[in-house]
Amino acid sequence: MPEAGTEIIRLDGAEKHFGAANIDIIRLDGAEKHFGAVRALAGVDFHVGAGECVGLVGHNGAGKSTLMHMVAGTLMPDSGRIAVRGHVEDNYSVPRAQQLGIRCVFQELSLCPNLSVAENTRINHTTLRGFGWRRKAADLIAAKLDEIFPGHSISASDIASDLSIGRRQMVEVARAFTVTQDPLELVILDEPTSSLDAHTAGQLLGFVRRFVAGGKSCILISHVLGEVLGNADRIVVMRDGNVVASDAAKAFDRDRLVTTMGGAEAREKIAAKIATQKPETGPLRVRARPARQEDGNELVAHAGEIIGLAGLAGHGQTDLLLAIFAAAARAKTGIEVTAPVALVAGDRQSDGIFPQWSIAQNIGIRSLKRLRNGLLISPQREAELATFWQRKIGIRTPDMNNNIFSLSGGNQQKVLFARALGSDAEIVLMDDPMRGVDIGTKLEVYDLLREEAGRGRTFLWYTTETEELDNCHNVYVFKNGRIVANLTRDELTEEKIIQSSFGDAA
Ligand SMILES: Nc1ncnc2c1ncn2[C@@H]1O[C@H](COP(=O)(O)OP(=O)(O)OP(=O)(O)O)[C@@H](O)[C@H]1O
């Protein structure tokens, strides 16, 4: 017989007792989910305790987001049970999760683009109504932004679509932590730092630690393994729809995590430190002066070079890449571009993905000339190109003719890479392109970039992940829309970049 204060949950004949003491905030047992032929979750057990930060890691397509959609109430499992604080939830849903204090910041940002920051906050707090609701919503979000990201320069009256992707991510995270009527117990953060620079990411992770120390709970999903190792209490590793490990964070190191995720080869590559030789200087490919640059500084890139763009997010790196992209089609003062250009967008939702199209069509769109057979696109050539890239960078899908949104976030990002690298562009512009890409694939892509640069391609690469700059021959640091430093590979250190980002010049 169960003890008083406990509940029995029946799971395919098995019985489970949830004790009154030490009750988990949430517990899923045997959660299964299929999308057509894809088994996204193969019967997963998962729980989060009060005052616990659980790190969730796994390769692209491992099932992390699907599992989190269940915790947040946006997806129902095909089978399995969900219990919140020991009570089985038979009709779990988003409103129910909200009522129970469970919130989620998904990888694909969800702010309404035409509404202000305050108005977007109001959507989550229906009790903010009547006279003065706008002021109250503005105060609520401003206070939370100040608490999490001191020194942010976001105003509650800013319209969401006017904000950079990094700032939208900050608003979305802050909004999840605002409280009015409903309680706040557990926040799921799915890749919360993917568009944040190192400084802002540090602010958020510091806040998460304080939140958890105060007895609340958090699930942190990240492909930046150092973030998970350094901030989670326990780490859960997923692989192909299963949980394959769950252990105290202290019990893991980077190598064990990568191996458990299924990246034994990746591990060897990590050990074999990245070596990027400075190439012989080839012909000029790009010469570009940022619009706000008043001194003589400009970005110069030659054939075969991988050039990094660094500094705090939103300081003009994306603007310069977009200006170079535009200049390839139409002459622009201060910018010289000598070869065809492709862009890998970081903000795939608004800039990169064609939502109605298949995965294969999304890859082929930049290579139409090559795919043409007479006047029409040859489906066979399109399929060949798609299959080549599916193998090359491991796009996880049973069918490349499926819609692009059937892919996990990281796999969508791989499609954008395939589109640019599969094209005839000699210059590839990359706007923080590794958003949500897993560690194994990242290492594959780094190799690919070096290989392609060796063949004479030029890469201009803005990244918010400092480690990635190790792949570059030299790095331009941006501040307030201007280039403030040009560091060679030998000079490149995190301190030097931060010093240049915050100082007047370097
Ligand atoms: N709406 C959908 N339709 C079809 N398949 C889907 C859908 N959502 C997810 N899948 C599939 O389910 C599997 C798990 O995807 P999920 O998004 O949970 O992975 P993930 O671990 O979050 O990956 P990532 O690190 O890339 O975000 C993938 O194979 C994906 O293609």
Coordinates of C-alpha atoms and ligand atoms in Angstrom, one line a residue:
M1 CA 0.0 0.0 0.0
P2 CA 1.3 3.5 -0.7
E3 CA 2.0 5.8 2.3
A4 CA -0.4 8.6 3.0
G5 CA 0.5 11.7 0.9
T6 CA 1.8 9.7 -2.0
E7 CA 0.2 9.0 -5.3
I8 CA 0.4 6.0 -7.6
I9 CA 0.9 6.5 -11.3
R10 CA 0.3 3.6 -13.6
L11 CA 2.7 3.3 -16.5
D12 CA 2.1 0.4 -18.8
G13 CA 1.5 -1.8 -15.9
A14 CA 4.3 -0.5 -13.8
E15 CA 3.5 1.4 -10.6
K16 CA 5.4 4.5 -9.4
H17 CA 5.1 6.2 -6.0
F18 CA 5.7 9.9 -5.7
G19 CA 6.5 10.8 -2.1
A20 CA 5.1 13.9 -0.5
A21 CA 8.5 14.9 0.7
N22 CA 11.1 15.9 -1.9
I23 CA 8.5 16.1 -4.6
D24 CA 9.8 17.0 -8.0
I25 CA 8.5 20.2 -9.7
I26 CA 7.9 18.1 -12.8
R27 CA 8.2 14.5 -13.7
L28 CA 7.7 12.7 -17.0
D29 CA 7.6 9.0 -17.2
G30 CA 7.8 7.0 -20.4
A31 CA 7.1 10.0 -22.6
E32 CA 6.9 8.9 -26.2
K33 CA 6.3 11.1 -29.3
H34 CA 6.3 10.3 -33.0
F35 CA 6.1 12.7 -35.9
G36 CA 5.1 10.5 -38.9
A37 CA 8.0 8.1 -39.3
V38 CA 10.3 10.0 -36.9
R39 CA 10.4 8.7 -33.3
A40 CA 11.3 12.0 -31.6
L41 CA 11.0 10.5 -28.0
A42 CA 11.3 6.9 -27.3
G43 CA 9.9 6.6 -23.8
V44 CA 11.8 9.2 -21.8
D45 CA 11.9 9.6 -18.0
F46 CA 12.8 13.1 -16.9
H47 CA 12.4 15.1 -13.7
V48 CA 13.4 18.4 -12.2
G49 CA 13.6 19.0 -8.4
A50 CA 12.9 22.2 -6.5
G51 CA 16.0 24.5 -6.4
E52 CA 17.7 22.5 -9.2
C53 CA 19.2 23.7 -12.4
V54 CA 19.1 20.8 -14.9
G55 CA 21.3 21.0 -18.0
L56 CA 19.9 19.3 -21.0
V57 CA 22.3 18.4 -23.8
G58 CA 22.3 16.3 -27.0
H59 CA 23.0 16.4 -30.7
N60 CA 20.7 18.3 -33.1
G61 CA 17.5 16.3 -33.4
A62 CA 18.1 14.3 -30.1
G63 CA 14.7 15.3 -28.9
K64 CA 15.4 18.0 -26.4
S65 CA 12.9 20.6 -27.7
T66 CA 10.2 18.0 -28.1
L67 CA 10.7 17.0 -24.5
M68 CA 10.6 20.6 -23.4
H69 CA 7.4 21.2 -25.4
M70 CA 5.8 18.5 -23.2
V71 CA 7.0 20.1 -20.0
A72 CA 5.6 23.4 -21.2
G73 CA 2.3 21.9 -22.2
T74 CA 2.6 22.8 -25.9
L75 CA 2.8 19.1 -27.0
M76 CA 1.1 16.0 -25.6
P77 CA 3.0 12.8 -25.4
D78 CA 1.6 9.9 -27.5
S79 CA 2.0 7.8 -24.3
G80 CA 3.5 8.3 -20.9
R81 CA 2.6 10.5 -17.9
I82 CA 3.2 14.0 -16.6
A83 CA 3.1 14.8 -12.9
V84 CA 3.6 18.3 -11.4
R85 CA 4.5 18.4 -7.7
G86 CA 3.4 14.8 -7.4
H87 CA 0.0 15.2 -9.0
V88 CA -0.7 13.5 -12.3
E89 CA -1.9 15.9 -14.9
D90 CA -4.4 14.3 -17.2
N91 CA -5.3 17.5 -19.1
Y92 CA -2.0 19.2 -19.1
S93 CA -1.8 22.3 -21.3
V94 CA -0.1 25.7 -21.7
P95 CA -2.6 27.5 -19.5
R96 CA -2.3 24.8 -16.9
A97 CA 1.5 25.0 -17.0
Q98 CA 1.3 28.7 -16.6
Q99 CA -1.0 28.3 -13.6
L100 CA 1.5 25.9 -12.0
G101 CA 4.4 28.3 -12.5
I102 CA 6.1 26.6 -15.5
R103 CA 7.4 28.9 -18.2
C104 CA 9.4 28.3 -21.3
V105 CA 11.6 30.4 -23.6
F106 CA 11.8 28.4 -26.8
Q107 CA 14.7 28.5 -29.3
E108 CA 12.5 30.1 -31.9
L109 CA 11.7 33.5 -30.5
S110 CA 8.1 34.3 -30.2
L111 CA 7.6 38.0 -29.6
C112 CA 5.0 39.7 -31.7
P113 CA 7.1 41.7 -34.1
N114 CA 4.7 44.7 -34.5
L115 CA 4.1 45.2 -30.7
S116 CA 6.3 47.0 -28.2
V117 CA 8.3 45.3 -25.5
A118 CA 5.6 46.4 -22.9
E119 CA 2.8 45.1 -25.1
N120 CA 4.5 41.8 -25.6
T121 CA 4.9 41.5 -21.8
R122 CA 1.1 42.2 -21.4
I123 CA 0.4 39.1 -23.5
N124 CA 1.7 36.9 -20.7
H125 CA 0.0 38.8 -18.0
T126 CA -3.7 39.2 -18.7
T127 CA -4.3 40.6 -15.2
L128 CA -2.5 43.8 -16.4
R129 CA -5.6 45.5 -17.7
G130 CA -7.7 48.6 -17.1
F131 CA -6.4 52.1 -16.9
G132 CA -2.6 52.4 -16.9
W133 CA -1.9 48.8 -18.0
R134 CA 0.7 49.9 -20.5
R135 CA 2.7 51.7 -17.7
K136 CA 2.4 48.7 -15.4
A137 CA 3.6 46.3 -18.2
A138 CA 6.5 48.7 -19.0
D139 CA 7.6 48.9 -15.4
L140 CA 7.4 45.1 -14.9
I141 CA 9.6 44.3 -17.9
A142 CA 12.0 47.2 -17.3
A143 CA 12.6 46.1 -13.7
K144 CA 13.3 42.5 -14.8
L145 CA 15.6 43.6 -17.6
D146 CA 17.5 45.8 -15.1
E147 CA 17.8 42.9 -12.7
I148 CA 19.0 40.3 -15.3
F149 CA 20.9 42.5 -17.7
P150 CA 22.1 45.6 -15.9
G151 CA 23.2 48.3 -18.4
H152 CA 21.0 46.9 -21.2
S153 CA 19.8 49.6 -23.6
I154 CA 16.3 48.3 -24.3
S155 CA 13.3 50.6 -23.8
A156 CA 9.8 49.1 -23.0
S157 CA 8.4 51.2 -25.8
D158 CA 10.8 49.7 -28.4
I159 CA 9.0 47.8 -31.1
A160 CA 10.1 44.1 -31.2
S161 CA 10.9 44.0 -34.9
D162 CA 13.3 47.0 -34.5
L163 CA 15.4 45.1 -32.0
S164 CA 18.4 43.0 -32.9
I165 CA 18.0 39.2 -32.4
G166 CA 20.2 39.4 -29.3
R167 CA 18.0 42.1 -27.7
R168 CA 14.8 40.2 -28.6
Q169 CA 16.3 37.2 -26.9
M170 CA 17.0 39.3 -23.8
V171 CA 13.4 40.6 -23.7
E172 CA 12.0 37.1 -24.2
V173 CA 14.1 35.7 -21.3
A174 CA 13.3 38.6 -19.0
R175 CA 9.6 38.3 -19.8
A176 CA 9.6 34.6 -18.7
F177 CA 10.8 35.7 -15.3
T178 CA 8.2 38.4 -14.7
V179 CA 5.6 37.7 -12.1
T180 CA 2.1 39.1 -11.5
Q181 CA -0.7 36.7 -10.5
D182 CA 0.6 33.2 -11.4
P183 CA 3.4 31.7 -9.4
L184 CA 6.9 31.1 -10.9
E185 CA 8.5 27.7 -10.2
L186 CA 10.4 26.5 -13.2
V187 CA 11.8 28.2 -16.3
I188 CA 12.9 26.3 -19.3
L189 CA 15.6 28.1 -21.3
D190 CA 16.2 26.5 -24.7
E191 CA 19.5 27.9 -26.1
P192 CA 19.0 31.2 -24.2
T193 CA 22.5 32.6 -25.0
S194 CA 22.6 31.6 -28.7
S195 CA 22.4 35.3 -29.8
L196 CA 24.0 36.9 -26.7
D197 CA 27.6 38.0 -26.5
A198 CA 29.9 36.6 -23.8
H199 CA 29.2 39.5 -21.4
T200 CA 25.4 39.4 -21.7
A201 CA 25.4 35.6 -21.5
G202 CA 27.4 35.8 -18.3
Q203 CA 24.8 38.2 -16.8
L204 CA 22.0 35.8 -17.6
L205 CA 23.8 32.7 -16.3
G206 CA 24.7 34.6 -13.1
F207 CA 21.0 35.5 -12.7
V208 CA 20.0 31.8 -13.3
R209 CA 22.3 30.7 -10.5
R210 CA 20.7 33.3 -8.1
F211 CA 17.2 32.2 -9.2
V212 CA 18.0 28.6 -8.4
A213 CA 19.7 29.4 -5.1
G214 CA 16.4 31.0 -4.1
G215 CA 14.7 27.6 -4.4
K216 CA 13.3 27.9 -7.9
S217 CA 14.1 25.6 -10.8
C218 CA 15.5 25.9 -14.2
I219 CA 16.2 23.7 -17.3
L220 CA 19.1 25.0 -19.3
I221 CA 19.5 23.7 -22.9
S222 CA 22.8 24.7 -24.6
H223 CA 25.2 23.5 -27.2
V224 CA 27.9 25.6 -25.4
L225 CA 28.9 22.8 -23.1
G226 CA 31.0 25.1 -20.8
E227 CA 27.7 26.9 -19.9
V228 CA 26.0 23.7 -18.9
L229 CA 29.0 22.3 -17.1
G230 CA 29.5 25.6 -15.2
N231 CA 25.9 26.3 -14.2
A232 CA 23.8 23.2 -14.0
D233 CA 23.5 21.0 -10.8
R234 CA 22.6 17.9 -12.8
I235 CA 23.1 17.2 -16.5
V236 CA 20.8 15.0 -18.6
V237 CA 22.1 13.8 -21.9
M238 CA 19.8 12.8 -24.8
R239 CA 20.6 10.8 -27.8
D240 CA 18.2 9.7 -30.6
G241 CA 15.1 10.3 -28.5
N242 CA 16.4 8.6 -25.3
V243 CA 17.9 9.9 -22.1
V244 CA 21.3 8.2 -22.0
A245 CA 22.8 9.7 -18.9
S246 CA 21.7 11.8 -15.9
D247 CA 24.3 12.7 -13.3
A248 CA 25.6 15.4 -11.1
A249 CA 27.3 18.1 -13.3
K250 CA 30.5 17.6 -11.3
A251 CA 30.6 14.0 -12.6
F252 CA 31.0 15.3 -16.2
D253 CA 33.7 17.0 -18.1
R254 CA 33.6 18.2 -21.7
D255 CA 35.0 15.0 -23.0
R256 CA 32.6 12.7 -21.2
L257 CA 29.7 14.9 -22.3
V258 CA 30.7 14.8 -26.0
T259 CA 31.3 11.0 -25.8
T260 CA 27.9 10.5 -24.2
M261 CA 26.2 12.6 -26.7
G262 CA 27.6 10.3 -29.4
G263 CA 30.6 12.3 -30.6
A264 CA 33.6 10.0 -30.1
E265 CA 35.2 11.3 -33.3
A266 CA 34.4 14.9 -32.3
R267 CA 36.4 14.3 -29.1
E268 CA 39.5 13.5 -31.0
K269 CA 39.1 16.6 -33.0
I270 CA 38.8 18.8 -29.9
A271 CA 42.0 17.3 -28.7
A272 CA 43.7 18.1 -32.1
K273 CA 43.7 21.8 -31.5
I274 CA 42.5 23.9 -34.3
A275 CA 45.4 25.1 -36.5
T276 CA 44.6 27.7 -39.1
Q277 CA 47.6 28.7 -41.2
K278 CA 47.7 32.2 -42.6
P279 CA 47.3 31.7 -46.3
E280 CA 49.4 33.4 -49.0
T281 CA 47.6 36.6 -49.7
G282 CA 45.3 36.1 -52.7
P283 CA 43.4 38.7 -54.7
L284 CA 41.3 41.3 -52.9
R285 CA 37.7 40.1 -52.3
V286 CA 36.2 42.7 -49.9
R287 CA 37.1 46.1 -48.8
A288 CA 34.5 47.7 -46.5
R289 CA 34.2 50.7 -44.3
P290 CA 31.4 50.7 -41.7
A291 CA 29.0 53.7 -42.3
R292 CA 29.9 55.2 -38.9
Q293 CA 33.6 54.8 -39.3
E294 CA 35.3 58.2 -39.1
D295 CA 39.0 57.2 -39.0
G296 CA 40.7 55.3 -41.8
N297 CA 39.9 51.8 -40.4
E298 CA 38.3 49.4 -42.8
L299 CA 37.8 45.6 -43.2
V300 CA 39.9 44.0 -45.9
A301 CA 39.6 40.4 -46.9
H302 CA 41.4 38.4 -49.6
A303 CA 40.8 35.1 -51.3
G304 CA 41.4 32.2 -49.0
E305 CA 41.0 34.2 -45.8
I306 CA 38.7 33.6 -42.8
I307 CA 38.0 36.9 -41.2
G308 CA 36.3 37.2 -37.8
L309 CA 34.0 40.0 -36.7
A310 CA 33.8 40.3 -32.9
G311 CA 32.8 42.6 -30.1
L312 CA 29.6 43.0 -28.0
A313 CA 26.4 42.0 -29.9
G314 CA 24.7 44.7 -31.9
H315 CA 27.7 46.9 -32.4
G316 CA 27.6 47.0 -36.1
Q317 CA 28.9 43.6 -37.2
T318 CA 25.6 42.4 -38.7
D319 CA 25.0 45.8 -40.3
L320 CA 28.4 45.6 -42.1
L321 CA 27.7 42.1 -43.3
L322 CA 24.3 43.2 -44.7
A323 CA 25.9 46.2 -46.3
I324 CA 28.5 44.0 -48.0
F325 CA 25.7 41.7 -49.1
A326 CA 23.8 44.6 -50.6
A327 CA 26.9 46.1 -52.2
A328 CA 27.4 42.8 -54.2
A329 CA 24.2 43.6 -56.1
R330 CA 24.3 47.4 -56.2
A331 CA 27.4 49.7 -55.8
K332 CA 27.7 51.3 -52.4
T333 CA 30.0 54.0 -51.2
G334 CA 32.9 52.7 -49.0
I335 CA 32.4 49.0 -50.0
E336 CA 34.2 47.0 -52.7
V337 CA 33.2 43.5 -53.5
T338 CA 34.9 41.6 -56.3
A339 CA 33.1 38.2 -56.4
P340 CA 29.6 36.6 -55.9
V341 CA 28.4 36.6 -52.3
A342 CA 26.2 34.3 -50.2
L343 CA 24.9 35.0 -46.7
V344 CA 24.3 32.6 -43.9
A345 CA 21.7 34.3 -41.7
G346 CA 21.7 33.9 -37.9
D347 CA 18.1 34.9 -37.6
R348 CA 16.8 32.1 -39.6
Q349 CA 13.2 32.8 -38.7
S350 CA 13.0 36.2 -40.3
D351 CA 15.9 36.1 -42.8
G352 CA 16.9 32.6 -43.9
I353 CA 14.2 30.0 -44.1
F354 CA 11.5 29.7 -46.8
P355 CA 8.8 28.3 -44.7
Q356 CA 6.6 26.8 -47.4
W357 CA 9.4 24.9 -49.0
S358 CA 11.0 21.5 -48.6
I359 CA 14.5 21.0 -47.1
A360 CA 15.9 20.3 -50.6
Q361 CA 14.3 23.4 -52.1
N362 CA 15.7 25.5 -49.3
I363 CA 19.2 24.2 -50.0
G364 CA 18.9 24.6 -53.8
I365 CA 17.6 28.2 -54.0
R366 CA 21.1 29.7 -54.1
S367 CA 22.2 27.3 -56.9
L368 CA 19.4 27.7 -59.4
K369 CA 21.6 28.2 -62.4
R370 CA 23.4 24.9 -61.8
L371 CA 20.1 23.1 -61.1
R372 CA 18.4 24.3 -64.3
N373 CA 17.6 21.9 -67.1
G374 CA 16.5 24.1 -69.9
L375 CA 14.0 26.5 -68.4
L376 CA 13.0 24.3 -65.5
I377 CA 14.7 23.3 -62.3
S378 CA 15.7 19.6 -62.6
P379 CA 14.2 17.8 -59.5
Q380 CA 17.0 15.2 -59.9
R381 CA 19.8 17.7 -59.7
E382 CA 18.1 19.4 -56.8
A383 CA 17.8 16.0 -55.0
E384 CA 21.5 15.2 -55.7
L385 CA 22.6 18.5 -54.2
A386 CA 20.4 18.0 -51.2
T387 CA 21.6 14.4 -50.6
F388 CA 25.2 15.4 -50.9
W389 CA 24.8 18.0 -48.2
Q390 CA 22.6 15.8 -46.0
R391 CA 25.5 13.3 -45.9
K392 CA 28.2 16.0 -45.6
I393 CA 26.9 17.7 -42.5
G394 CA 24.4 15.1 -41.2
I395 CA 21.0 16.8 -41.7
R396 CA 18.8 14.4 -39.7
T397 CA 15.6 13.6 -41.6
P398 CA 14.1 10.6 -43.2
D399 CA 13.2 12.6 -46.4
M400 CA 14.8 15.8 -47.8
N401 CA 11.4 16.5 -49.5
N402 CA 9.8 17.1 -46.1
N403 CA 9.0 20.6 -45.1
I404 CA 11.9 22.6 -43.6
F405 CA 10.0 23.0 -40.3
S406 CA 10.0 19.3 -39.8
L407 CA 13.7 19.7 -38.8
S408 CA 15.0 20.5 -35.4
G409 CA 16.3 24.0 -34.9
G410 CA 20.0 23.1 -35.3
N411 CA 19.2 21.0 -38.4
Q412 CA 17.5 24.0 -40.0
Q413 CA 20.6 26.0 -39.4
K414 CA 22.6 23.3 -41.2
V415 CA 20.4 23.8 -44.2
L416 CA 21.4 27.5 -44.4
F417 CA 25.0 26.5 -44.3
A418 CA 24.5 23.9 -47.1
R419 CA 22.7 26.6 -49.2
A420 CA 25.7 29.0 -49.0
L421 CA 28.5 26.4 -49.2
G422 CA 26.7 24.5 -52.0
S423 CA 26.4 27.7 -54.1
D424 CA 29.0 29.2 -56.4
A425 CA 29.6 32.2 -54.1
E426 CA 33.3 33.0 -53.6
I427 CA 32.6 35.1 -50.6
V428 CA 30.5 33.7 -47.8
L429 CA 29.1 36.1 -45.1
M430 CA 28.2 34.4 -41.9
D431 CA 26.0 36.3 -39.3
D432 CA 26.5 34.3 -36.1
P433 CA 25.6 31.2 -38.1
M434 CA 26.1 28.4 -35.5
R435 CA 23.0 29.3 -33.5
G436 CA 21.8 26.0 -32.1
V437 CA 24.2 23.8 -33.9
D438 CA 25.6 20.9 -31.9
I439 CA 29.3 20.5 -31.0
G440 CA 29.9 17.6 -33.4
T441 CA 28.5 19.4 -36.4
K442 CA 30.3 22.6 -35.5
L443 CA 33.6 20.9 -35.6
E444 CA 32.7 19.4 -39.0
V445 CA 31.7 22.8 -40.3
Y446 CA 35.0 24.4 -39.0
D447 CA 36.9 21.8 -40.9
L448 CA 34.8 22.5 -44.0
L449 CA 35.4 26.2 -43.8
R450 CA 39.1 25.7 -43.5
E451 CA 39.0 23.3 -46.5
E452 CA 37.0 25.7 -48.6
A453 CA 39.2 28.7 -47.6
G454 CA 42.2 26.5 -48.7
R455 CA 40.5 26.4 -52.1
G456 CA 40.3 30.2 -52.2
R457 CA 36.9 31.0 -50.8
T458 CA 36.7 34.0 -48.4
F459 CA 34.7 33.9 -45.2
L460 CA 33.5 36.9 -43.2
W461 CA 32.3 35.5 -39.9
Y462 CA 30.5 37.3 -37.1
T463 CA 30.3 35.1 -34.0
T464 CA 29.1 35.6 -30.4
E465 CA 31.1 32.5 -29.4
T466 CA 34.6 33.7 -28.7
E467 CA 36.1 30.2 -29.1
E468 CA 35.1 30.2 -32.8
L469 CA 37.4 33.0 -33.5
D470 CA 40.3 30.6 -33.2
N471 CA 39.3 29.5 -36.7
C472 CA 40.0 33.0 -38.1
H473 CA 43.1 34.4 -39.6
N474 CA 42.4 37.8 -38.2
V475 CA 39.6 39.4 -36.3
Y476 CA 38.0 42.9 -36.4
V477 CA 36.5 44.0 -33.1
F478 CA 33.5 46.4 -33.4
K479 CA 32.2 49.0 -31.0
N480 CA 29.4 51.5 -31.6
G481 CA 29.2 50.7 -35.2
R482 CA 32.9 51.1 -35.8
I483 CA 36.0 48.9 -36.1
V484 CA 38.1 49.5 -33.0
A485 CA 40.7 46.8 -33.4
N486 CA 42.2 44.4 -35.9
L487 CA 43.7 41.5 -34.1
T488 CA 45.9 38.9 -35.9
R489 CA 45.5 35.3 -34.9
D490 CA 48.6 35.5 -32.6
E491 CA 47.2 38.5 -30.7
L492 CA 43.8 36.9 -30.3
T493 CA 42.7 36.3 -26.7
E494 CA 39.3 36.7 -25.0
E495 CA 40.8 39.5 -22.7
K496 CA 42.0 41.4 -25.7
I497 CA 38.6 41.2 -27.4
I498 CA 36.8 42.3 -24.2
Q499 CA 39.3 45.1 -23.6
S500 CA 38.7 46.4 -27.2
S501 CA 34.9 46.0 -26.9
F502 CA 34.7 48.0 -23.7
G503 CA 37.7 50.4 -24.2
D504 CA 37.9 53.3 -26.5
A505 CA 40.2 51.6 -28.9
A506 CA 43.0 49.1 -29.0
Ligands
LIG1 N1 6.8 19.3 -36.0 C1 7.6 18.3 -36.4 N2 7.3 17.6 -37.5 C2 8.1 16.5 -37.9 N3 9.3 16.2 -37.2 C3 9.6 16.9 -36.1 C4 8.8 18.0 -35.7 N4 9.3 18.5 -34.5 C5 10.5 17.7 -34.3 N5 10.6 16.7 -35.3 C6 11.7 15.7 -35.3 O1 11.8 15.2 -34.0 C7 13.2 15.0 -33.8 C8 13.6 15.7 -32.5 O2 13.6 17.1 -32.7 P1 13.9 18.1 -31.5 O3 13.5 19.5 -32.1 O4 13.2 17.7 -30.3 O5 15.5 18.0 -31.4 P2 16.5 18.9 -30.5 O6 17.2 17.9 -29.7 O7 15.7 19.9 -29.8 O8 17.4 19.5 -31.6 P3 18.2 20.9 -31.7 O9 19.4 20.8 -30.9 O10 18.6 21.0 -33.2 O11 17.2 21.9 -31.3 C9 14.0 15.5 -35.0 O12 14.3 14.4 -35.8 C10 13.0 16.4 -35.7 O13 13.2 16.4 -37.1

